[in-house]
CSV table of C-alpha atoms in Angstrom, one decimal:
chain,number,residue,atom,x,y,z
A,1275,UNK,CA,19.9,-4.1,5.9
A,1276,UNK,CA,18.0,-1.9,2.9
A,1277,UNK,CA,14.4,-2.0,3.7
A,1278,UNK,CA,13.4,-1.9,0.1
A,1279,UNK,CA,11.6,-5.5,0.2
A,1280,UNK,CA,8.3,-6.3,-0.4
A,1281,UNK,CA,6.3,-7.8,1.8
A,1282,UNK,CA,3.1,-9.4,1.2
A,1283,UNK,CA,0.0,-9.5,4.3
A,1284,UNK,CA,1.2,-13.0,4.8
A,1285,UNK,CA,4.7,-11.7,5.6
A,1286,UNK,CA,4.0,-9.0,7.1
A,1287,UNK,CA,1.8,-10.5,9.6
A,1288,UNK,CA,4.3,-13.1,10.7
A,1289,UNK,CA,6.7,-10.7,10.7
A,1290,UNK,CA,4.6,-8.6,13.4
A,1291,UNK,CA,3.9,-11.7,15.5
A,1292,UNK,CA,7.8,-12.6,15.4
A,1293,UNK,CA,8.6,-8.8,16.7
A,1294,UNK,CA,5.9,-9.0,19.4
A,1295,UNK,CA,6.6,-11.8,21.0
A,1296,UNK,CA,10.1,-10.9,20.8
A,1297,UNK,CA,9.6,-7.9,22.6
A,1298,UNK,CA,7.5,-9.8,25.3
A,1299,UNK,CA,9.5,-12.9,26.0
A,1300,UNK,CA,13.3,-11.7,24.3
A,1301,UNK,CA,13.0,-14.6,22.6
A,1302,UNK,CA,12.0,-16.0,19.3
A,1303,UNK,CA,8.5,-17.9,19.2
A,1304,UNK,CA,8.3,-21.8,17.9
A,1305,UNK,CA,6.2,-22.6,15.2
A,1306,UNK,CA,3.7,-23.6,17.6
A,1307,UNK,CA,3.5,-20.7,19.0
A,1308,UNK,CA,3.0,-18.8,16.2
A,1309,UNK,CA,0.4,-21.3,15.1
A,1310,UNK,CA,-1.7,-20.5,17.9
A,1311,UNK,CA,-1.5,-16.7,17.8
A,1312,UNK,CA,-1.7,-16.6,13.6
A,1313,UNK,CA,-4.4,-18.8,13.2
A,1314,UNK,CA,-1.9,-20.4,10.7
A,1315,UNK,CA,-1.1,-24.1,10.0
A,1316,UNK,CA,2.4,-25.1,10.8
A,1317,UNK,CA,3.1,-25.8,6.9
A,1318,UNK,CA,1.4,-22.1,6.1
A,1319,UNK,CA,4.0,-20.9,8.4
A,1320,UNK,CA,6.9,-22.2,7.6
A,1321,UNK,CA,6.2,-21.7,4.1
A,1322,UNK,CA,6.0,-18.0,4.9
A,1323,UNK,CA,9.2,-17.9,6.7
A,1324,UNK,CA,11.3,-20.0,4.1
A,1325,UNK,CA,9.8,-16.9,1.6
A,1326,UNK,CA,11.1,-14.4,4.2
A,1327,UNK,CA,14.6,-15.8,4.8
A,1328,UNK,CA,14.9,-15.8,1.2
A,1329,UNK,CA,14.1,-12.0,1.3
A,1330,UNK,CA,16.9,-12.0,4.0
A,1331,UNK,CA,14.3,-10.7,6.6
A,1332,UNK,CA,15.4,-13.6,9.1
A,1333,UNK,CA,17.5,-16.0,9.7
A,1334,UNK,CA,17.2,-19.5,10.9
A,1335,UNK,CA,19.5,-21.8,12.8
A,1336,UNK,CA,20.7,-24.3,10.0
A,1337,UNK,CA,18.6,-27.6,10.0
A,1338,UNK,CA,16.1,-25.9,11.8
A,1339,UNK,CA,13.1,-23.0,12.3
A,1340,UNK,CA,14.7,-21.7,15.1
A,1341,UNK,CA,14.7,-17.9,14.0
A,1342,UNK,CA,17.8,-16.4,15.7
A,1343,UNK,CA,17.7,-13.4,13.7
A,1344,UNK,CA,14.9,-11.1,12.2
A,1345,UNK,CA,16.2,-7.1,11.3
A,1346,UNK,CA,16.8,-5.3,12.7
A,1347,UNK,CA,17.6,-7.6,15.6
A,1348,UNK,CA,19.4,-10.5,16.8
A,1349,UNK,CA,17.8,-13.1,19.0
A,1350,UNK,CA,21.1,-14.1,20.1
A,1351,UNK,CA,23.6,-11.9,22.0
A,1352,UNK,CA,25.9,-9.3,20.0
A,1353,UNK,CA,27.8,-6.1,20.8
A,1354,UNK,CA,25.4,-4.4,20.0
A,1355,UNK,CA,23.0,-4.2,23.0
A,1356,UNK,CA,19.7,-1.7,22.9
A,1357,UNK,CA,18.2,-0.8,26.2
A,1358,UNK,CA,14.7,0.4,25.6
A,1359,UNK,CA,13.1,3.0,28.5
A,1360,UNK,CA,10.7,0.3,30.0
A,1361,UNK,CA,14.2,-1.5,30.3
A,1362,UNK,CA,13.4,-4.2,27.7
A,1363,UNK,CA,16.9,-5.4,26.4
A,1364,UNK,CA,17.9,-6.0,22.9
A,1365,UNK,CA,20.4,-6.8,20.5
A,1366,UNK,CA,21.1,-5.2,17.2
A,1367,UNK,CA,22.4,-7.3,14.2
A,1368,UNK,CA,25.4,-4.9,13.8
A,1369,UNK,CA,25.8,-0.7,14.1
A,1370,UNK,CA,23.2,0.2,11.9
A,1371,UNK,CA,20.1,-2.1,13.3
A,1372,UNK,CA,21.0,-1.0,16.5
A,1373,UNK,CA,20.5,2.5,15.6
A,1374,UNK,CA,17.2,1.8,13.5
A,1375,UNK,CA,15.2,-0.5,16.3
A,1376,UNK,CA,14.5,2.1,18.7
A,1377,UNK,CA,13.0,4.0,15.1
A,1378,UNK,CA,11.3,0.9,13.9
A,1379,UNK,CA,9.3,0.7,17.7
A,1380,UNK,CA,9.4,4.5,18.1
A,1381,UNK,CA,10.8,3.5,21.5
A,1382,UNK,CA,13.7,6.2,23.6
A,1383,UNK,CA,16.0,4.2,24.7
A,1384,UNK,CA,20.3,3.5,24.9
A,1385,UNK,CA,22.3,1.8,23.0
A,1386,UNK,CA,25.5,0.6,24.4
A,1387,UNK,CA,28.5,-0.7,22.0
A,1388,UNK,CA,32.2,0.0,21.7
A,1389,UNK,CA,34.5,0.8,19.4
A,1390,UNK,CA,35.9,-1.7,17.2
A,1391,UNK,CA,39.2,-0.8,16.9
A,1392,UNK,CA,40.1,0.3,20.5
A,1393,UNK,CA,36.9,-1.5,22.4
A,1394,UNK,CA,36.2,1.6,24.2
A,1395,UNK,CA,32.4,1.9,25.2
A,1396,UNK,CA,30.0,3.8,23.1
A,1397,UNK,CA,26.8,5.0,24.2
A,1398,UNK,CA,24.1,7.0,22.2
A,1399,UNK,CA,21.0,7.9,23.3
A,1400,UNK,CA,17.8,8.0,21.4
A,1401,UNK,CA,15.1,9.7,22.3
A,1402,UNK,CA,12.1,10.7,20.3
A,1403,UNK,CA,13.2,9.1,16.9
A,1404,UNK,CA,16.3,11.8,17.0
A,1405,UNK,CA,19.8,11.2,18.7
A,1406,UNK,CA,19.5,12.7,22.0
A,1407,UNK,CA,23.4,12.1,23.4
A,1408,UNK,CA,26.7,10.5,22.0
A,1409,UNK,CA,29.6,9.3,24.1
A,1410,UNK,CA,31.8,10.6,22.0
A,1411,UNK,CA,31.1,13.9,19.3
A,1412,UNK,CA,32.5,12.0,16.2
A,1413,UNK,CA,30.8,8.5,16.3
A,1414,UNK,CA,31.6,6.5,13.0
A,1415,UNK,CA,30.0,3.9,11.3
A,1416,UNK,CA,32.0,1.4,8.6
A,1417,UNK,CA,29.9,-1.4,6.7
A,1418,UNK,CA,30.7,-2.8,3.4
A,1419,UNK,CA,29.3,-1.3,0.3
A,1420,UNK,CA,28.0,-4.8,-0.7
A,1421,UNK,CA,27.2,-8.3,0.5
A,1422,UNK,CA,26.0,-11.7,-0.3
A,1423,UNK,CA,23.2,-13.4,1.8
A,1424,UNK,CA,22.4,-14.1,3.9
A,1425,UNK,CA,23.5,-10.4,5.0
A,1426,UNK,CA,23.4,-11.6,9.0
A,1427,UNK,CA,26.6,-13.7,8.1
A,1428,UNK,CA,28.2,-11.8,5.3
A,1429,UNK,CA,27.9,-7.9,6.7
A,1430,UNK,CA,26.7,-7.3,9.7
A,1431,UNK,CA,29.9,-9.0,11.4
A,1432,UNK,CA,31.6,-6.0,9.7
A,1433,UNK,CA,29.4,-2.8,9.9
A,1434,UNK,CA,30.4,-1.5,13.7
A,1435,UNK,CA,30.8,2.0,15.4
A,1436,UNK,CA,34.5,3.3,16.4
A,1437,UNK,CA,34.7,6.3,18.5
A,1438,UNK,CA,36.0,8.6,15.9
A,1439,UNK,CA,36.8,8.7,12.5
A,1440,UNK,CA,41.0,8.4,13.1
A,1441,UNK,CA,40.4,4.9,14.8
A,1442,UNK,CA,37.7,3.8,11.8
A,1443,UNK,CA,40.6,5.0,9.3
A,1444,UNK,CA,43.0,3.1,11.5
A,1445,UNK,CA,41.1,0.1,11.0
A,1446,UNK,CA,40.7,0.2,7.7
A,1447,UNK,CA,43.9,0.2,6.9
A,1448,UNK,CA,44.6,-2.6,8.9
A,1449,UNK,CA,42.1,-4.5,6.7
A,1450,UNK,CA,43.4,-4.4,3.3
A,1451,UNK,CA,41.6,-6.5,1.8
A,1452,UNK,CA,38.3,-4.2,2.9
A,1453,UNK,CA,39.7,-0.9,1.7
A,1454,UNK,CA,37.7,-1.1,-1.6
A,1455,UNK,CA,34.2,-2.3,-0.4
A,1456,UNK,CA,33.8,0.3,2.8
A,1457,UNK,CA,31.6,2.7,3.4
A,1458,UNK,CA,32.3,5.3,6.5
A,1459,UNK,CA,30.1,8.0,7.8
A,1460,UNK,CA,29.7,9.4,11.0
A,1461,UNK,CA,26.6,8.5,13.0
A,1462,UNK,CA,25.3,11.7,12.5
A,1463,UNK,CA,25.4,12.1,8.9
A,1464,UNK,CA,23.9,9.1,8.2
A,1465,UNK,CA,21.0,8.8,11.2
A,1466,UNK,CA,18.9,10.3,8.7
A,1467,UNK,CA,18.9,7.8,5.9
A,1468,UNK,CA,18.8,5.4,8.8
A,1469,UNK,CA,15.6,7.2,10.3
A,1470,UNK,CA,13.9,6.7,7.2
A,1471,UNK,CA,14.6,3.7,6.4
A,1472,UNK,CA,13.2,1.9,10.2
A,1473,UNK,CA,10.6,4.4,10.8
A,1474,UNK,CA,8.9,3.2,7.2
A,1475,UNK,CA,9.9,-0.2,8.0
A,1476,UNK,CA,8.2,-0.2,11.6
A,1477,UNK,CA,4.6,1.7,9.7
A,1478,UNK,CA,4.7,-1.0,7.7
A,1479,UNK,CA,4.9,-3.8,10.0
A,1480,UNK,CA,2.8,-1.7,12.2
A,1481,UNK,CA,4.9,-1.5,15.1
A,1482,UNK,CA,5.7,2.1,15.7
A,1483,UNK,CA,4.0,3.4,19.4
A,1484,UNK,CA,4.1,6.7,20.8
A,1485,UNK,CA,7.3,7.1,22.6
A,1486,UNK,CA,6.9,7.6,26.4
């Protein structure tokens, strides 16, 4: 996800009620209970959220408001899992997110994935909005240079970390019909357009704590 959107105080305070309670419960609040910690009525809220899927800030479960994502996370299980110190446990929406959330919070914590061509385990630390450790030196990240929305069903299936850039090439061209809308870059080259992007995200939203 680009964090270019704009957000209005409506949005943005929904937005920070989604992520907190998120954070409390791993789980995503019902309307109700956003009613009764927004002061809101139901319709004022799921006005605001059909405005903010349509920003492809969230998603919800077809037919309903069950929000089962909100970026940079997933509310349901992925491979992408993000261990914060306090041991809170989250998933990212693909590679990327699960790089940016522990920016966004200004939380150290772990992330755990694997490669997606050999399904060995990655692990990169983060501490202090900076990458403190990598499994492996040459971490890669491939995503598509475009999407369609919603993005949670178009790219972030496909934007995933291999353990070096040999296996992301390796994949790549086993995906011919990907060659010509992939980006590659190794974790560390891009972390920093990646740190920018969450940690303005997370001011915005007015999430960022000191990290412990």
């Amino acid at each position: 996800m680009e964090c270019e959107c704009e957000l209005n105080p409506d949005e943005i305070s929904v937005l920070r009620s989604i992520f907190r309670f998120a954070l409390k419960n791993s789980r995503s609040p019902a309307i109700e209970e956003l009613r009764f910690s927004l002061n809101k009525s139901n319709e004022e809220i799921v006005r605001i959220l059909d405005a903010l899927e349509k920003k492809d800030v969230l998603l919800r479960k077809r037919g309903t408001q069950e929000i089962v994502s909100i970026y940079p996370l997933s509310l349901t299980p992925t491979e992408h899992q993000i261990i914060l110190e306090d041991g809170t446990k989250l998933f990212g929406m693909c590679a990327v997110d699960a790089l940016g959330a522990p920016i966004m919070f200004h939380k150290n914590a772990k992330i755990f994935s694997q490669c997606e061509k050999c399904k060995k385990e990655i692990i990169i630390e983060i501490r202090n909005d900076e990458i403190a450790s990598m499994s492996n030196r040459n971490i890669t990240i491939c995503g598509p240079k475009s999407q369609v929305s919603p993005a949670a069903e178009t790219c972030c299936p496909l934007v995933n970390f291999f353990c070096s850039k040999k296996h992301a090439d390796e994949w790549i061209a086993e995906n011919p019909g990907l060659r010509n809308n992939i980006n590659k870059r190794s974790v560390k080259r891009g972390f920093r357009k990646i740190k920018k992007c969450w940690k303005q995200y997370g001011e915005i939203l007015g999430l960022r704590r000191s990290a412990s």
